[in-house]
Amino acid sequence: MDALHGEGGPDREIAGFWRRLGAFVIDLILLGLVGWILGALLFDTLAHMGAYAKLIGFAIALAYFGICNSRISGGQTLGKRWLGVRVVDGHDQLLSLPRSLLRYVVLGIPFFANGLPLDPKLAMSTPLGYLLALVVFGGMFAIIYLYLFNRRTRQSLHDLAVGSYVERFDRAAQPVPFPIMWRGHVVVVALLAVIALSAPAVASRFAQTQTFAGILPLYQTLSTQPHVMTAQVVRGWSSFNGGKTTHSLQSSLWLDAPLTEDGDMAKHIAQLMAKTDPDIANEDVVVVTLIYGYDMGIASGWKKHGYSFKPGELQ
């Protein structure tokens, strides 16, 4: 039920999925342009910040959505203004600035916190790991689920947190109550939270399998190398046209200096990988990708170079 009708004229109408999504996409494009300009001007500074560059992106997004979706800007970001929708509460009143800021915090934190560089042991076996799993995976799953399936009120998690709605604002409206969300969605969101909380335990079990043998100590070794801010290690395989399967040990290293063309560094990393991995004899190739750049969440820019070595070359 997307609209209610009462006597005396058309009632307030909750914004439909596509109109709301279109406004959000427009806003993301605008924020991306701001991030791209900052990245072009401050590339090295942002690259040196590593994961902390996301704090700048989050602050920009928080200020934009928080201020524009509040009564200060009539409950409308530029995207909402162009597509004729606005944010209000259940009494059709515009949100205060603190309430609007909280609304975006609930929406933004799961996405900005996703991909933070954490020690796998910390992420898998501590209360912090379970908390992050709940916030990141539980939050993202709930937000996306409610966006797609809460068709009655079109409220997602951040709307429910502050009691807000996104309504059409391109026509006359009568002050009638908004519909009430189907309670079954609460059960689904709770189940999604339980699934998210199981992620660290599942990851811990996978870490103990043969496929991931040696990955954790290898990650710890690479993470302590000079100029390496963050490391990622995976095992992979590829097969072309049903031919021989090629097994590979791959690492991606995010650097604090523009060293992506340093072949000697790449070979040194590959030698460490070959020395540390107990299953190196089963690999056909060792791949090292050196990366220098930034990720603000609203925009990113990278310079990267990949290197491949045969295990026999690394003795």
Coordinates of C-alpha atoms in Angstrom, one line a residue:
M1 CA 0.0 0.0 0.0
D2 CA 1.9 3.0 -1.3
A3 CA -0.7 5.7 -0.9
L4 CA -3.6 6.5 1.4
H5 CA -6.7 8.4 0.3
G6 CA -8.9 10.5 2.5
E7 CA -11.7 13.1 2.0
G8 CA -10.8 16.5 0.6
G9 CA -8.0 15.6 -1.9
P10 CA -5.0 13.4 -2.5
D11 CA -3.2 12.1 0.6
R12 CA 0.5 12.0 1.4
E13 CA 2.1 9.3 -0.7
I14 CA 5.1 7.3 0.3
A15 CA 7.9 7.5 -2.3
G16 CA 8.2 4.4 -4.5
F17 CA 11.3 2.3 -4.7
W18 CA 12.5 3.6 -8.1
R19 CA 12.0 7.2 -7.3
R20 CA 13.8 6.9 -4.0
L21 CA 16.6 4.8 -5.5
G22 CA 17.0 7.3 -8.3
A23 CA 17.4 10.1 -5.8
F24 CA 20.0 8.1 -3.8
V25 CA 22.0 7.3 -7.0
I26 CA 22.0 11.0 -7.9
D27 CA 23.3 11.9 -4.5
L28 CA 26.0 9.2 -4.7
I29 CA 27.2 10.6 -8.0
L30 CA 27.4 14.1 -6.6
L31 CA 29.4 12.9 -3.6
G32 CA 31.6 10.8 -5.9
L33 CA 32.4 14.0 -7.9
V34 CA 33.4 15.7 -4.7
G35 CA 35.5 12.8 -3.6
W36 CA 37.1 12.6 -7.1
I37 CA 38.2 16.2 -6.9
L38 CA 39.6 15.8 -3.4
G39 CA 41.4 12.7 -4.6
A40 CA 43.0 14.5 -7.5
L41 CA 44.2 17.3 -5.3
L42 CA 45.3 15.2 -2.3
F43 CA 46.2 11.8 -3.8
D44 CA 49.3 11.2 -1.8
T45 CA 47.9 12.5 1.5
L46 CA 44.9 10.3 1.2
A47 CA 47.0 7.3 0.2
H48 CA 49.2 7.7 3.3
M49 CA 46.1 7.7 5.4
G50 CA 45.2 4.2 4.4
A51 CA 41.9 3.1 5.9
Y52 CA 41.5 6.4 7.8
A53 CA 40.7 8.1 4.5
K54 CA 37.3 6.6 4.8
L55 CA 36.7 8.9 7.8
I56 CA 36.9 11.9 5.5
G57 CA 34.5 10.3 3.1
F58 CA 32.1 9.4 5.9
A59 CA 32.3 13.0 7.3
I60 CA 31.5 14.4 3.9
A61 CA 28.5 12.1 3.4
L62 CA 27.3 12.6 7.0
A63 CA 27.3 16.4 6.6
Y64 CA 25.6 16.2 3.2
F65 CA 22.8 13.7 4.0
G66 CA 22.5 14.9 7.6
I67 CA 22.1 18.6 6.8
C68 CA 20.1 18.2 3.6
N69 CA 17.6 15.6 5.0
S70 CA 16.9 17.8 8.0
R71 CA 14.6 20.8 8.3
I72 CA 17.6 23.0 7.5
S73 CA 17.2 22.0 3.8
G74 CA 13.6 21.1 3.8
G75 CA 14.2 17.4 4.1
Q76 CA 15.7 17.2 0.7
T77 CA 19.1 16.3 -0.7
L78 CA 19.7 17.5 -4.3
G79 CA 18.6 14.1 -5.6
K80 CA 15.4 14.2 -3.6
R81 CA 14.7 17.7 -4.6
W82 CA 15.1 16.9 -8.3
L83 CA 12.8 13.8 -8.0
G84 CA 10.2 15.4 -5.8
V85 CA 10.6 13.5 -2.5
R86 CA 11.5 14.5 1.0
V87 CA 12.2 13.0 4.5
V88 CA 9.7 13.5 7.3
D89 CA 8.7 11.9 10.5
G90 CA 5.4 10.1 11.3
H91 CA 3.7 13.4 11.9
D92 CA 4.8 14.9 8.6
Q93 CA 7.3 17.1 10.3
L94 CA 10.8 17.7 9.0
L95 CA 13.6 16.1 11.0
S96 CA 15.8 18.0 13.4
L97 CA 19.5 18.0 12.6
P98 CA 20.6 15.5 15.3
R99 CA 17.8 13.1 14.2
S100 CA 18.8 13.4 10.6
L101 CA 22.5 12.9 11.4
L102 CA 21.6 9.7 13.4
R103 CA 19.5 8.5 10.4
Y104 CA 22.6 8.7 8.2
V105 CA 24.9 7.1 10.8
V106 CA 22.7 4.0 10.8
L107 CA 22.7 3.9 7.0
G108 CA 26.4 4.8 6.4
I109 CA 28.4 3.0 9.1
P110 CA 27.8 -0.6 7.8
F111 CA 29.0 0.4 4.3
F112 CA 32.0 2.5 5.4
A113 CA 33.1 0.0 8.0
N114 CA 33.0 -2.8 5.4
G115 CA 36.5 -3.8 4.3
L116 CA 38.4 -2.3 7.3
P117 CA 41.8 -3.9 7.6
L118 CA 41.6 -6.1 10.7
D119 CA 43.8 -8.9 11.9
P120 CA 41.9 -12.1 11.0
K121 CA 42.4 -13.4 14.5
L122 CA 40.8 -10.2 15.9
A123 CA 37.9 -10.4 13.5
M124 CA 37.2 -14.1 14.1
S125 CA 37.6 -14.8 17.8
T126 CA 36.9 -11.7 19.8
P127 CA 33.8 -9.7 20.9
L128 CA 34.9 -7.0 18.5
G129 CA 34.7 -9.4 15.6
Y130 CA 31.2 -10.4 16.4
L131 CA 30.2 -6.7 16.9
L132 CA 31.6 -5.8 13.5
A133 CA 29.9 -8.7 11.9
L134 CA 26.6 -7.6 13.4
V135 CA 27.0 -4.0 12.4
V136 CA 28.5 -4.5 8.9
F137 CA 26.9 -7.7 7.6
G138 CA 23.7 -7.5 9.7
G139 CA 23.3 -3.9 9.0
M140 CA 23.8 -4.2 5.2
F141 CA 21.6 -7.2 4.9
A142 CA 18.8 -5.5 6.9
I143 CA 19.1 -2.2 4.9
I144 CA 19.0 -4.0 1.6
Y145 CA 16.2 -6.4 2.6
L146 CA 13.9 -3.6 3.9
Y147 CA 14.6 -1.4 0.8
L148 CA 13.5 -4.3 -1.4
F149 CA 10.6 -5.9 0.5
N150 CA 9.1 -3.4 2.9
R151 CA 6.7 -2.2 0.3
R152 CA 4.0 -0.9 2.7
T153 CA 6.0 1.9 4.3
R154 CA 9.3 1.8 2.3
Q155 CA 11.2 2.3 5.5
S156 CA 14.7 0.8 5.7
L157 CA 16.7 0.3 8.9
H158 CA 17.8 3.9 9.1
D159 CA 14.2 5.1 8.8
L160 CA 13.0 2.7 11.4
A161 CA 15.8 3.9 13.8
V162 CA 14.5 7.5 13.9
G163 CA 10.9 7.0 12.8
S164 CA 11.3 8.7 9.4
Y165 CA 9.5 8.3 6.1
V166 CA 10.4 9.4 2.5
E167 CA 7.3 10.9 0.9
R168 CA 6.4 12.3 -2.4
F169 CA 6.6 16.1 -2.3
D170 CA 5.5 17.1 -5.8
R171 CA 1.7 17.2 -5.1
A172 CA -0.8 18.5 -2.6
A173 CA -1.1 16.3 0.5
Q174 CA -3.5 15.8 3.4
P175 CA -2.1 15.2 7.0
V176 CA -3.2 11.6 7.4
P177 CA -1.2 8.8 9.2
F178 CA 1.3 6.8 7.3
P179 CA 0.7 3.0 7.1
I180 CA 2.3 0.6 9.6
M181 CA 5.1 -1.7 8.6
W182 CA 4.3 -5.5 8.5
R183 CA 5.7 -7.0 11.7
G184 CA 7.1 -10.0 9.8
H185 CA 9.9 -7.8 8.5
V186 CA 11.1 -7.5 12.1
V187 CA 11.5 -11.3 12.3
V188 CA 13.4 -11.4 9.0
V189 CA 15.8 -8.6 10.2
A190 CA 16.3 -10.5 13.5
L191 CA 17.2 -13.7 11.5
L192 CA 19.6 -11.7 9.3
A193 CA 21.3 -10.4 12.5
V194 CA 21.7 -14.0 13.7
I195 CA 23.2 -15.1 10.4
A196 CA 25.6 -12.1 10.5
L197 CA 26.7 -13.1 14.1
S198 CA 27.6 -16.5 12.8
A199 CA 30.0 -15.1 10.3
P200 CA 33.1 -15.0 12.6
A201 CA 32.6 -18.6 13.7
V202 CA 32.1 -19.8 10.1
A203 CA 35.3 -17.9 9.1
S204 CA 37.2 -19.5 11.9
R205 CA 36.2 -22.9 10.7
F206 CA 37.3 -22.2 7.2
A207 CA 40.6 -20.9 8.4
Q208 CA 41.3 -24.3 9.8
T209 CA 40.7 -26.2 6.6
Q210 CA 43.4 -27.4 4.3
T211 CA 42.5 -24.8 1.6
F212 CA 43.4 -22.0 3.9
A213 CA 46.4 -23.7 5.6
G214 CA 49.2 -21.2 6.1
I215 CA 47.2 -18.2 5.0
L216 CA 47.0 -16.6 8.5
P217 CA 50.7 -16.7 9.3
L218 CA 51.5 -15.6 5.8
Y219 CA 49.1 -12.6 6.2
Q220 CA 50.8 -11.7 9.5
T221 CA 54.3 -11.9 7.9
L222 CA 53.4 -9.7 4.9
S223 CA 51.6 -7.2 7.1
T224 CA 54.8 -6.4 9.0
Q225 CA 56.9 -5.7 5.9
P226 CA 58.2 -2.1 5.3
H227 CA 55.7 0.2 3.5
V228 CA 52.9 -2.3 3.7
M229 CA 49.8 -0.9 5.4
T230 CA 47.4 -3.7 4.6
A231 CA 47.8 -7.2 3.1
Q232 CA 45.4 -9.7 1.6
V233 CA 46.3 -13.3 0.8
V234 CA 44.2 -15.8 -1.1
R235 CA 44.5 -19.1 -2.9
G236 CA 43.1 -19.2 -6.4
W237 CA 42.8 -21.4 -9.5
S238 CA 41.9 -20.9 -13.1
S239 CA 41.2 -23.1 -16.1
F240 CA 40.8 -22.0 -19.7
N241 CA 38.6 -23.9 -22.1
G242 CA 38.7 -27.0 -20.0
G243 CA 42.4 -27.3 -20.1
K244 CA 44.9 -27.6 -17.2
T245 CA 44.0 -26.0 -13.9
T246 CA 46.5 -23.5 -12.7
H247 CA 46.7 -23.1 -8.9
S248 CA 48.0 -19.8 -7.5
L249 CA 48.9 -18.1 -4.3
Q250 CA 48.1 -14.5 -4.5
S251 CA 48.8 -11.4 -2.4
S252 CA 47.6 -7.8 -2.7
L253 CA 49.6 -5.2 -0.7
W254 CA 48.4 -1.7 -0.1
L255 CA 51.5 0.5 0.3
D256 CA 52.2 3.9 2.0
A257 CA 54.6 4.9 -0.8
P258 CA 54.4 4.9 -4.7
L259 CA 56.4 1.7 -5.1
T260 CA 54.1 -0.2 -7.4
E261 CA 56.9 -0.4 -10.1
D262 CA 59.4 -1.9 -7.6
G263 CA 60.0 -5.3 -9.1
D264 CA 62.7 -6.1 -6.4
M265 CA 60.1 -5.5 -3.7
A266 CA 57.6 -7.7 -5.4
K267 CA 60.1 -10.5 -5.7
H268 CA 61.1 -10.2 -2.1
I269 CA 57.4 -10.5 -1.1
A270 CA 57.0 -13.5 -3.4
Q271 CA 60.0 -15.2 -1.8
L272 CA 58.5 -14.6 1.7
M273 CA 55.3 -16.2 0.5
A274 CA 57.1 -19.2 -0.9
K275 CA 59.1 -19.6 2.3
T276 CA 56.1 -19.2 4.7
D277 CA 53.5 -21.2 2.8
P278 CA 53.6 -24.9 3.8
D279 CA 51.8 -25.9 0.6
I280 CA 53.9 -23.9 -1.9
A281 CA 54.7 -27.1 -3.7
N282 CA 51.1 -27.4 -4.8
E283 CA 51.0 -24.0 -6.4
D284 CA 51.8 -23.2 -10.0
V285 CA 52.4 -19.5 -9.7
V286 CA 52.8 -16.9 -7.0
V287 CA 51.2 -13.5 -7.8
V288 CA 52.1 -10.3 -6.0
T289 CA 50.0 -7.1 -6.7
L290 CA 51.4 -3.8 -5.3
I291 CA 48.8 -1.1 -4.8
Y292 CA 49.1 2.6 -4.0
G293 CA 46.1 4.8 -3.7
Y294 CA 43.1 5.7 -1.6
D295 CA 39.6 4.7 -0.8
M296 CA 37.3 7.4 0.8
G297 CA 34.2 5.3 0.5
I298 CA 32.6 8.0 -1.7
A299 CA 35.5 7.8 -4.2
S300 CA 38.7 5.8 -4.7
G301 CA 41.8 5.9 -6.9
W302 CA 44.5 3.4 -7.4
K303 CA 47.8 2.7 -9.0
K304 CA 48.7 -1.0 -9.2
H305 CA 51.1 -3.4 -10.8
G306 CA 50.9 -7.2 -10.7
Y307 CA 53.9 -9.6 -10.8
S308 CA 53.9 -13.3 -11.4
F309 CA 56.6 -15.8 -10.3
K310 CA 57.1 -19.5 -10.7
P311 CA 57.8 -21.1 -7.3
G312 CA 61.0 -22.5 -8.7
E313 CA 62.3 -19.0 -9.3
L314 CA 61.9 -18.1 -5.7
Q315 CA 64.4 -20.5 -4.1

